[in-house]
Coordinates of C-alpha atoms in Angstrom, one line a residue:
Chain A
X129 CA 66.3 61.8 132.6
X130 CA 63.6 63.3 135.2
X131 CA 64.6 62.2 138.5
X132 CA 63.1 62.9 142.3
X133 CA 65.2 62.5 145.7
X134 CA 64.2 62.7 149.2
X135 CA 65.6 62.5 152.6
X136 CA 65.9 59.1 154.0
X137 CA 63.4 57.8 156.5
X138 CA 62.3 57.0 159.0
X139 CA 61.4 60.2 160.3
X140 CA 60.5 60.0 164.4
X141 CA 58.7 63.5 165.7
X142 CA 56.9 63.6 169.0
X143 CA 53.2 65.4 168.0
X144 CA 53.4 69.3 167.8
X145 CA 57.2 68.9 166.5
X146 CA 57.6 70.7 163.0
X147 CA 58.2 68.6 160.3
X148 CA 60.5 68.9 157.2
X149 CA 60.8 66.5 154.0
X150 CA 63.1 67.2 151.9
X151 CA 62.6 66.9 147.9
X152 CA 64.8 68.1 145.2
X153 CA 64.4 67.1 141.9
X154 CA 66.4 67.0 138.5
X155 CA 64.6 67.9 135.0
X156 CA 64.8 69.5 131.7
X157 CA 62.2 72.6 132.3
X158 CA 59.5 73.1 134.5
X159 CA 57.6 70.3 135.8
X160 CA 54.9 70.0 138.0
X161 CA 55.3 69.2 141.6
X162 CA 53.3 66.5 143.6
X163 CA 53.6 65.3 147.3
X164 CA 51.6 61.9 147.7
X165 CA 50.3 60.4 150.9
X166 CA 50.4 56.6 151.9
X167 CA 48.3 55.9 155.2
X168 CA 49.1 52.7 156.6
X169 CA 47.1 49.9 154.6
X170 CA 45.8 52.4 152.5
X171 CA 47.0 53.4 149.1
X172 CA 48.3 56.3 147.7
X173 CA 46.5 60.0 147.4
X174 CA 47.3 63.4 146.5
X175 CA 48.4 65.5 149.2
X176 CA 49.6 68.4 147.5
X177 CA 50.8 69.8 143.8
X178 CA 52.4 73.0 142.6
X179 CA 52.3 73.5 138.6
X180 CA 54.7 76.5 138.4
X181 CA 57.3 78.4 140.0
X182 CA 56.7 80.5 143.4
X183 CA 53.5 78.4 143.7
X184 CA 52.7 77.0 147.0
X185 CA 50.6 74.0 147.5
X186 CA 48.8 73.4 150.7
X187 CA 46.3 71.0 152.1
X188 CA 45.7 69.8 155.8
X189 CA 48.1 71.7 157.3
X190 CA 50.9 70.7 155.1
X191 CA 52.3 72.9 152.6
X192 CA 55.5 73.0 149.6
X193 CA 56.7 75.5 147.9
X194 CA 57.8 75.4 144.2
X195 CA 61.7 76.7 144.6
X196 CA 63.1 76.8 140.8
X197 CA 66.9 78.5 142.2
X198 CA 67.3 75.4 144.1
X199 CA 65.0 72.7 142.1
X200 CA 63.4 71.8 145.6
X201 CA 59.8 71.2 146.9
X202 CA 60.3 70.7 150.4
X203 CA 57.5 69.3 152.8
X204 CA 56.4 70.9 156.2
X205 CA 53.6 71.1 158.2
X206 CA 54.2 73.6 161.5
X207 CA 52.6 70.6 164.3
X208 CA 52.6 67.2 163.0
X209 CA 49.8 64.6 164.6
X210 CA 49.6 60.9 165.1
X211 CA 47.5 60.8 162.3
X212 CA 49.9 62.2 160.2
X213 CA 51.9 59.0 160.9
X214 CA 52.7 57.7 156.8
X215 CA 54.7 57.1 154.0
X216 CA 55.3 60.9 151.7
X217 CA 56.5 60.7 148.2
X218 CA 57.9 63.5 146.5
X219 CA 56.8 63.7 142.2
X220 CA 57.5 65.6 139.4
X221 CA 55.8 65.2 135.6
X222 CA 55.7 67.2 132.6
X223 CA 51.7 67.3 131.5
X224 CA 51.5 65.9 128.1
X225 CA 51.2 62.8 126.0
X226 CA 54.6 61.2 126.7
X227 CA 55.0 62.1 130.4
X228 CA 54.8 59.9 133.5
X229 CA 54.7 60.7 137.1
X230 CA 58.3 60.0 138.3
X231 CA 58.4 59.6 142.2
X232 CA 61.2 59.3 144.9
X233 CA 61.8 57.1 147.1
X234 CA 59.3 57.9 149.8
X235 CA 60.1 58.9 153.4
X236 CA 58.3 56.8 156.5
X237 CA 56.9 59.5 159.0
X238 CA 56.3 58.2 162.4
X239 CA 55.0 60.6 164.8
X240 CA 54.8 59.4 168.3
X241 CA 52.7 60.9 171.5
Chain B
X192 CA 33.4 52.8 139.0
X193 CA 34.1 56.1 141.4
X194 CA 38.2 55.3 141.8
X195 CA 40.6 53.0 140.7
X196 CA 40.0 49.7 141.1
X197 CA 42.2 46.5 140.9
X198 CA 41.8 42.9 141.6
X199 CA 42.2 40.6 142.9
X200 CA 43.0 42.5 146.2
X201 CA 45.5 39.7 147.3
X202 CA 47.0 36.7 145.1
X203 CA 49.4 34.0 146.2
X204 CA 51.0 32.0 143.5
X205 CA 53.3 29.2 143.4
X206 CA 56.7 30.2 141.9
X207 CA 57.0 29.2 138.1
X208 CA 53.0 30.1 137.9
X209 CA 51.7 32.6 135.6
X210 CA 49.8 35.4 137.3
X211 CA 47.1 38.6 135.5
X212 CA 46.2 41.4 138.0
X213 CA 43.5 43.9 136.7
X214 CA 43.2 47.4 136.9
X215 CA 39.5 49.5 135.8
X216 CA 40.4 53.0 135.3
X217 CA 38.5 55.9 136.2
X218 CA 36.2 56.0 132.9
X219 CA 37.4 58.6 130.7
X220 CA 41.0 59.1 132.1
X221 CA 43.3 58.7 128.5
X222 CA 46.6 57.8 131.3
X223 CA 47.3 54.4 133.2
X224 CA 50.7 53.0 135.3
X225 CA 52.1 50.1 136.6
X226 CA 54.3 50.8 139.7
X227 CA 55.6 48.1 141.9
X228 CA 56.3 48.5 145.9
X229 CA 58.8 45.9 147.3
X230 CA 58.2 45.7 150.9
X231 CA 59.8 49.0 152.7
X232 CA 61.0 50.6 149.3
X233 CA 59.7 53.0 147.3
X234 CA 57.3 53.0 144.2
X235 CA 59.2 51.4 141.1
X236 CA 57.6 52.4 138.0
X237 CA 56.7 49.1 135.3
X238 CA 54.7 50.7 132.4
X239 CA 52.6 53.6 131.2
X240 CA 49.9 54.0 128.8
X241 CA 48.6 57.2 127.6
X242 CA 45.7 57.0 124.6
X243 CA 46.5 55.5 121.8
X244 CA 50.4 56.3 121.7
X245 CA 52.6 53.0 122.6
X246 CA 53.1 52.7 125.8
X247 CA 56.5 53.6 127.8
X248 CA 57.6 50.0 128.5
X249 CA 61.1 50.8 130.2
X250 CA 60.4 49.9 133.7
X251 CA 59.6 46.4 132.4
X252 CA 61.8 44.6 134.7
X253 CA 62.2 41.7 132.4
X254 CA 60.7 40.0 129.4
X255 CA 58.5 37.6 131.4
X256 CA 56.1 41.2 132.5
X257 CA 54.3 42.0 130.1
X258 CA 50.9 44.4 130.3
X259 CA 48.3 45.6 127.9
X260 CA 45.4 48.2 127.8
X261 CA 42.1 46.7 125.8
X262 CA 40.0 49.4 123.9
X263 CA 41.6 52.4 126.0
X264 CA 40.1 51.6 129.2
X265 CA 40.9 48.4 131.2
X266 CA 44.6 47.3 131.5
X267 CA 46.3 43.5 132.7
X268 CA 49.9 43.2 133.8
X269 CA 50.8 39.5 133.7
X270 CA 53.6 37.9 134.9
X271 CA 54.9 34.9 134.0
X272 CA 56.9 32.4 135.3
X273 CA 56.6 33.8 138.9
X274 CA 59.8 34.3 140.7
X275 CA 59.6 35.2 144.7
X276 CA 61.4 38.5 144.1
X277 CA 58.3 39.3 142.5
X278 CA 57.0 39.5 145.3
X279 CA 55.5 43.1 146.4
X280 CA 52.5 45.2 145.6
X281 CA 51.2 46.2 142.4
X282 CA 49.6 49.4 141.9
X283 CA 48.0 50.7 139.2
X284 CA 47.0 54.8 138.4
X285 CA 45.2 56.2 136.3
X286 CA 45.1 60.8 135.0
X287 CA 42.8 62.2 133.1
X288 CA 46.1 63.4 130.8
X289 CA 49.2 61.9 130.7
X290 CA 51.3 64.1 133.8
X291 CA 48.3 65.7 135.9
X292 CA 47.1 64.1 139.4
X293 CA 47.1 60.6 139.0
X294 CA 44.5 58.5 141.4
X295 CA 45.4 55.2 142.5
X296 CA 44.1 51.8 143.5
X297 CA 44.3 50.1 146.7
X298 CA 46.6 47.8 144.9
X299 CA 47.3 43.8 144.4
X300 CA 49.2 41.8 147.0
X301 CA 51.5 39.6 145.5
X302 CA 53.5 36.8 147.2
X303 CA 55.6 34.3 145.0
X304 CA 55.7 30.7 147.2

């Protein structure tokens, strides 16, 4: 089956530190790509998706690339904030009437001053 | 409604109890899940529905969850016979199709006393 795995958390960065999030995932063809965002107390929101491969989805500074050689969709953003200061889970799905989103297991990001 | 939205927001049950959570769509989205977030883990997926196909059940961590979908739209997830590892938060999303961006509700809190 379709599976997504991240680094393990927490992840501590003082603010301007560059960030990495690791995601690799295991499927049969091409899926599409999704990071999520979870602010704390809030639930959770699209960050990012990439439908194909070579694609790279950006938004607020954060961007993945869609790497098919090494089934990976990694996470960065070049100067992390306080704000940025959440929970990122990594997905995969195949659009169509019998997929789901499958997500990993989510990697706490604490960035301190 | 503009998002997701689920209710109630927070529920505490005594164990053995029977407990429904609600989740309203985003009106004309054809996909809906169940995912489950223990406190500190990641997303644990219960149930999806996509139009009128039967829903992918599989995550169903036993046989007292059970959730439906009424006329397409508006889905329960009951639980019955509470136990405190029930405990956690219940979130419920909703895509237009069955794989694309899938929006999410704030979620219900869930504690098993």
């Amino acid at each position: 089956g379709n599976s997504v795995t991240q680094m393990e958390g927490p992840v501590t960065l003082s603010e301007e530190a560059f960030l990495t999030i690791n995601c690799t995932y295991t499927a049969t063809g091409y899926p599409s790509l999704f990071w999520y965002v979870q602010y704390p107390g809030e639930g959770l929101q699209l960050l990012l998706k990439a439908t194909k491969a070579d694609d790279k989805g950006s938004n607020k500074g954060f961007e993945a690339t869609y790497r098919k050689e090494t089934t990976s969709f990694h996470l960065e953003k070049g100067s992390v904030q306080v704000s940025d200061s959440a929970v990122y889970f990594c997905a995969l799905s195949f659009t169509g009437t019998a997929s789901k989103l499958t997500f990993g297991t989510g990697t706490r990001l604490q960035v301190t001053l | 409604g503009a998002g997701v939205s689920q209710s109630p927001s927070n529920k505490v049950t005594e164990k053995g109890k029977d407990v429904e959570l609600r989740c309203d769509p985003i009106s004309g989205h054809t996909a809906l899940y169940w995912y489950r977030q223990s406190l500190g883990q990641g997303l644990e997926f219960l149930i999806y529905f996509q139009g009128n196909s039967a829903p992918d059940k599989s995550g169903l961590p036993s046989d007292r969850f059970s959730a439906e979908r009424t006329g397409g739209s508006v889905s329960t997830l009951t639980i019955q016979r509470t136990q405190q590892e029930d405990s956690a938060v219940y979130l419920c999303a909703s895509s237009l199709v069955g794989g694309s961006e899938a929006f999410f509700g704030q979620g219900t809190r869930l504690t098993v006393v």
